[in-house]
PDB file of C-alpha atoms in Angstrom:
ATOM      1  CA  MET A   1       0.000   0.000   0.000  1.00 38.00           C
ATOM      2  CA  ALA A   2       1.264   3.485  -0.851  1.00 44.00           C
ATOM      3  CA  ARG A   3       2.124   5.733   2.086  1.00 42.00           C
ATOM      4  CA  THR A   4       2.039   9.479   2.596  1.00 47.00           C
ATOM      5  CA  LYS A   5       5.079  11.488   3.723  1.00 45.00           C
ATOM      6  CA  ALA A   6       3.874  11.080   7.314  1.00 48.00           C
ATOM      7  CA  GLY A   7       3.898   7.293   6.881  1.00 47.00           C
ATOM      8  CA  MET A   8       0.118   6.977   7.007  1.00 47.00           C
ATOM      9  CA  PRO A   9      -1.599   4.725   4.462  1.00 48.00           C
ATOM     10  CA  LYS A  10      -2.529   6.675   1.352  1.00 51.00           C
ATOM     11  CA  THR A  11      -6.263   6.598   0.747  1.00 55.00           C
ATOM     12  CA  ALA A  12      -7.923   6.213  -2.608  1.00 59.00           C
ATOM     13  CA  VAL A  13      -8.452   9.423  -4.544  1.00 61.00           C
ATOM     14  CA  PRO A  14     -11.939  10.672  -3.679  1.00 69.00           C
ATOM     15  CA  GLN A  15     -14.414  11.411  -6.420  1.00 79.00           C
ATOM     16  CA  LEU A  16     -16.605  14.506  -6.517  1.00 90.00           C
ATOM     17  CA  ALA A  17     -19.593  12.287  -5.639  1.00 83.00           C
ATOM     18  CA  GLY A  18     -17.961  11.790  -2.220  1.00 90.00           C
ATOM     19  CA  ALA A  19     -17.631  15.533  -1.658  1.00 95.00           C
ATOM     20  CA  GLN A  20     -19.908  18.515  -1.089  1.00 97.00           C
ATOM     21  CA  TYR A  21     -19.549  22.173  -2.039  1.00 97.00           C
ATOM     22  CA  ILE A  22     -20.623  24.486   0.776  1.00 97.00           C
ATOM     23  CA  LEU A  23     -21.186  28.146  -0.015  1.00 97.00           C
ATOM     24  CA  PRO A  24     -21.852  30.506   2.900  1.00 96.00           C
ATOM     25  CA  LEU A  25     -23.598  33.577   1.517  1.00 96.00           C
ATOM     26  CA  LYS A  26     -24.742  36.883   2.990  1.00 94.00           C
ATOM     27  CA  TRP A  27     -25.601  39.456   0.358  1.00 95.00           C
ATOM     28  CA  SER A  28     -27.032  42.936   0.774  1.00 95.00           C
ATOM     29  CA  ASP A  29     -27.845  43.198  -2.955  1.00 95.00           C
ATOM     30  CA  ASP A  30     -28.182  40.809  -5.866  1.00 95.00           C
ATOM     31  CA  ALA A  31     -25.863  42.484  -8.375  1.00 93.00           C
ATOM     32  CA  GLY A  32     -24.030  39.185  -8.957  1.00 94.00           C
ATOM     33  CA  LEU A  33     -27.028  36.845  -8.832  1.00 97.00           C
ATOM     34  CA  GLU A  34     -27.163  36.020 -12.538  1.00 97.00           C
ATOM     35  CA  SER A  35     -23.463  35.103 -12.606  1.00 96.00           C
ATOM     36  CA  LEU A  36     -23.726  33.053  -9.401  1.00 97.00           C
ATOM     37  CA  CYS A  37     -26.771  31.156 -10.701  1.00 98.00           C
ATOM     38  CA  ALA A  38     -24.986  30.319 -13.953  1.00 97.00           C
ATOM     39  CA  TYR A  39     -22.022  28.993 -11.968  1.00 97.00           C
ATOM     40  CA  LEU A  40     -24.234  26.992  -9.583  1.00 97.00           C
ATOM     41  CA  ASN A  41     -26.099  25.516 -12.543  1.00 97.00           C
ATOM     42  CA  GLN A  42     -22.804  24.156 -13.858  1.00 96.00           C
ATOM     43  CA  LEU A  43     -21.536  23.150 -10.422  1.00 96.00           C
ATOM     44  CA  VAL A  44     -24.543  20.983  -9.465  1.00 96.00           C
ATOM     45  CA  GLN A  45     -23.754  18.776 -12.445  1.00 94.00           C
ATOM     46  CA  TRP A  46     -20.410  17.894 -10.824  1.00 95.00           C
ATOM     47  CA  ILE A  47     -20.903  17.965  -7.046  1.00 96.00           C
ATOM     48  CA  PRO A  48     -23.695  18.329  -4.463  1.00 96.00           C
ATOM     49  CA  VAL A  49     -24.084  22.011  -3.528  1.00 97.00           C
ATOM     50  CA  LEU A  50     -25.311  23.522  -0.253  1.00 98.00           C
ATOM     51  CA  VAL A  51     -25.802  27.295  -0.029  1.00 98.00           C
ATOM     52  CA  VAL A  52     -26.111  28.535   3.553  1.00 97.00           C
ATOM     53  CA  ASP A  53     -27.715  31.919   3.019  1.00 97.00           C
ATOM     54  CA  GLY A  54     -27.722  34.605   5.715  1.00 95.00           C
ATOM     55  CA  SER A  55     -29.055  37.297   3.358  1.00 96.00           C
ATOM     56  CA  PRO A  56     -32.065  39.404   4.393  1.00 96.00           C
ATOM     57  CA  ALA A  57     -35.459  37.693   3.937  1.00 97.00           C
ATOM     58  CA  ALA A  58     -36.344  39.311   0.601  1.00 97.00           C
ATOM     59  CA  LEU A  59     -32.990  38.332  -0.922  1.00 98.00           C
ATOM     60  CA  PHE A  60     -33.125  34.851   0.613  1.00 97.00           C
ATOM     61  CA  ASP A  61     -36.526  34.327  -1.023  1.00 98.00           C
ATOM     62  CA  ALA A  62     -35.238  35.638  -4.363  1.00 98.00           C
ATOM     63  CA  HIS A  63     -32.280  33.266  -4.135  1.00 98.00           C
ATOM     64  CA  GLU A  64     -34.609  30.352  -3.367  1.00 97.00           C
ATOM     65  CA  GLN A  65     -36.441  31.071  -6.621  1.00 97.00           C
ATOM     66  CA  ALA A  66     -33.336  31.788  -8.712  1.00 98.00           C
ATOM     67  CA  PHE A  67     -30.977  28.986  -7.652  1.00 98.00           C
ATOM     68  CA  PRO A  68     -31.059  25.721  -9.599  1.00 97.00           C
ATOM     69  CA  SER A  69     -33.449  23.225  -8.001  1.00 97.00           C
ATOM     70  CA  ALA A  70     -30.554  20.836  -7.273  1.00 97.00           C
ATOM     71  CA  VAL A  71     -28.989  23.388  -4.895  1.00 98.00           C
ATOM     72  CA  ARG A  72     -29.800  22.773  -1.248  1.00 98.00           C
ATOM     73  CA  HIS A  73     -30.563  26.239   0.165  1.00 98.00           C
ATOM     74  CA  CYS A  74     -30.940  26.976   3.872  1.00 98.00           C
ATOM     75  CA  ARG A  75     -30.512  29.583   6.585  1.00 97.00           C
ATOM     76  CA  PRO A  76     -27.468  29.502   8.895  1.00 96.00           C
ATOM     77  CA  ARG A  77     -28.065  28.330  12.437  1.00 93.00           C
ATOM     78  CA  SER A  78     -27.587  31.008  15.064  1.00 89.00           C
ATOM     79  CA  MET A  79     -24.574  29.995  17.150  1.00 87.00           C
ATOM     80  CA  GLY A  80     -23.707  33.285  18.821  1.00 85.00           C
ATOM     81  CA  TYR A  81     -20.722  34.148  16.625  1.00 82.00           C
ATOM     82  CA  GLY A  82     -20.286  37.750  15.514  1.00 76.00           C
ATOM     83  CA  ASN A  83     -19.257  36.676  12.023  1.00 76.00           C
ATOM     84  CA  GLY A  84     -22.078  35.421   9.797  1.00 78.00           C
ATOM     85  CA  LYS A  85     -19.643  33.592   7.531  1.00 86.00           C
ATOM     86  CA  VAL A  86     -18.488  31.447  10.471  1.00 91.00           C
ATOM     87  CA  GLU A  87     -22.079  30.465  11.211  1.00 93.00           C
ATOM     88  CA  GLY A  88     -22.639  29.741   7.522  1.00 94.00           C
ATOM     89  CA  VAL A  89     -19.604  27.483   7.325  1.00 95.00           C
ATOM     90  CA  LEU A  90     -20.381  25.664  10.584  1.00 95.00           C
ATOM     91  CA  THR A  91     -24.021  25.165   9.590  1.00 96.00           C
ATOM     92  CA  GLY A  92     -22.897  23.713   6.265  1.00 96.00           C
ATOM     93  CA  VAL A  93     -20.411  21.386   7.917  1.00 96.00           C
ATOM     94  CA  GLN A  94     -23.052  20.205  10.418  1.00 96.00           C
ATOM     95  CA  LEU A  95     -25.600  19.544   7.665  1.00 97.00           C
ATOM     96  CA  SER A  96     -23.217  17.682   5.382  1.00 96.00           C
ATOM     97  CA  ALA A  97     -22.859  13.920   5.482  1.00 92.00           C
ATOM     98  CA  ARG A  98     -19.917  13.927   3.047  1.00 94.00           C
ATOM     99  CA  GLU A  99     -16.336  13.184   3.996  1.00 91.00           C
ATOM    100  CA  TYR A 100     -14.775  15.795   1.719  1.00 94.00           C
ATOM    101  CA  LEU A 101     -16.009  19.377   1.998  1.00 96.00           C
ATOM    102  CA  VAL A 102     -15.167  22.301  -0.253  1.00 95.00           C
ATOM    103  CA  LEU A 103     -15.795  25.491   1.724  1.00 95.00           C
ATOM    104  CA  ALA A 104     -16.320  28.094  -0.942  1.00 93.00           C
ATOM    105  CA  ASP A 105     -16.686  31.833  -1.404  1.00 92.00           C
ATOM    106  CA  ASP A 106     -19.186  33.532  -3.698  1.00 91.00           C
ATOM    107  CA  ASP A 107     -16.494  35.283  -5.734  1.00 87.00           C
ATOM    108  CA  VAL A 108     -14.467  32.124  -6.481  1.00 87.00           C
ATOM    109  CA  ARG A 109     -15.244  29.989  -9.517  1.00 91.00           C
ATOM    110  CA  TYR A 110     -13.766  26.493  -9.795  1.00 92.00           C
ATOM    111  CA  THR A 111     -13.288  24.665 -13.053  1.00 92.00           C
ATOM    112  CA  ARG A 112     -14.154  20.996 -12.885  1.00 94.00           C
ATOM    113  CA  THR A 113     -10.448  20.141 -13.090  1.00 92.00           C
ATOM    114  CA  GLY A 114      -9.602  22.544 -10.262  1.00 91.00           C
ATOM    115  CA  LEU A 115     -12.403  21.192  -8.104  1.00 94.00           C
ATOM    116  CA  GLU A 116     -11.355  17.596  -8.744  1.00 94.00           C
ATOM    117  CA  ARG A 117      -7.785  18.488  -7.804  1.00 92.00           C
ATOM    118  CA  ALA A 118      -8.837  20.185  -4.553  1.00 92.00           C
ATOM    119  CA  VAL A 119     -10.970  17.187  -3.557  1.00 93.00           C
ATOM    120  CA  ALA A 120      -8.241  14.699  -4.551  1.00 93.00           C
ATOM    121  CA  LEU A 121      -5.738  16.535  -2.346  1.00 92.00           C
ATOM    122  CA  LEU A 122      -8.087  16.033   0.603  1.00 90.00           C
ATOM    123  CA  ALA A 123      -7.357  12.305   0.454  1.00 86.00           C
ATOM    124  CA  ASP A 124      -3.994  13.010   2.106  1.00 88.00           C
ATOM    125  CA  ALA A 125      -4.663  16.247   3.960  1.00 89.00           C
ATOM    126  CA  ASP A 126      -7.025  17.632   6.556  1.00 90.00           C
ATOM    127  CA  VAL A 127      -7.158  21.035   4.840  1.00 91.00           C
ATOM    128  CA  VAL A 128      -6.408  22.214   1.321  1.00 90.00           C
ATOM    129  CA  ARG A 129      -6.067  25.975   1.030  1.00 86.00           C
ATOM    130  CA  PRO A 130      -6.088  27.127  -2.588  1.00 79.00           C
ATOM    131  CA  GLN A 131      -3.761  29.956  -3.556  1.00 76.00           C
ATOM    132  CA  ASN A 132      -4.902  32.888  -5.658  1.00 71.00           C
ATOM    133  CA  TYR A 133      -3.021  33.314  -8.903  1.00 70.00           C
ATOM    134  CA  PHE A 134      -2.927  36.557 -10.841  1.00 68.00           C
ATOM    135  CA  PRO A 135      -1.212  36.350 -14.227  1.00 71.00           C
ATOM    136  CA  ALA A 136       0.851  39.329 -15.391  1.00 70.00           C
ATOM    137  CA  PRO A 137       0.178  42.127 -15.895  1.00 70.00           C
ATOM    138  CA  LEU A 138      -0.809  42.553 -12.270  1.00 66.00           C
ATOM    139  CA  PRO A 139      -3.991  44.594 -12.068  1.00 63.00           C
ATOM    140  CA  TRP A 140      -3.056  46.602  -8.966  1.00 63.00           C
ATOM    141  CA  THR A 141       0.176  48.101 -10.251  1.00 56.00           C
ATOM    142  CA  PRO A 142       0.429  51.133 -12.562  1.00 56.00           C
ATOM    143  CA  GLY A 143       0.580  49.906 -16.122  1.00 54.00           C
ATOM    144  CA  GLY A 144       0.309  46.346 -14.887  1.00 52.00           C
ATOM    145  CA  THR A 145       4.011  46.040 -14.108  1.00 53.00           C
ATOM    146  CA  ARG A 146       5.895  45.738 -10.880  1.00 51.00           C
ATOM    147  CA  PRO A 147       7.800  48.809  -9.711  1.00 49.00           C
ATOM    148  CA  GLU A 148      11.572  48.579  -9.747  1.00 51.00           C
ATOM    149  CA  PRO A 149      13.155  48.070  -6.275  1.00 48.00           C
TER     150      PRO A 149
END
């Protein structure tokens, strides 16, 4: 049997069917709703999706109508934390029965390949923290170039 660097038995590579995508959400407006719905529509074809939505009631109801029917949509449980995202994540984790969880953000869009890679890495890790990548030219520098030192 293959072993990890820590000497533990290497598990089989998990499939997306063994994972769940959890999206904590708390919007004050729906400017990005069309884009999010298009992404969720694609995503539910690859992996079960749970949106834990702490948005105000009118937006929550609009999301319920707009999200693909395969998306599980619920309110976060009140746990006494000051940060709604924490309650959204913890609610999602508590409601999931899957072994591999992708804790997402509403402004991140996975490709199927990227999602499969993140889930596969979970076979040998407790946490996988993706790294942002910004190809040159960098958008926050004048002219898209790095200043000389």
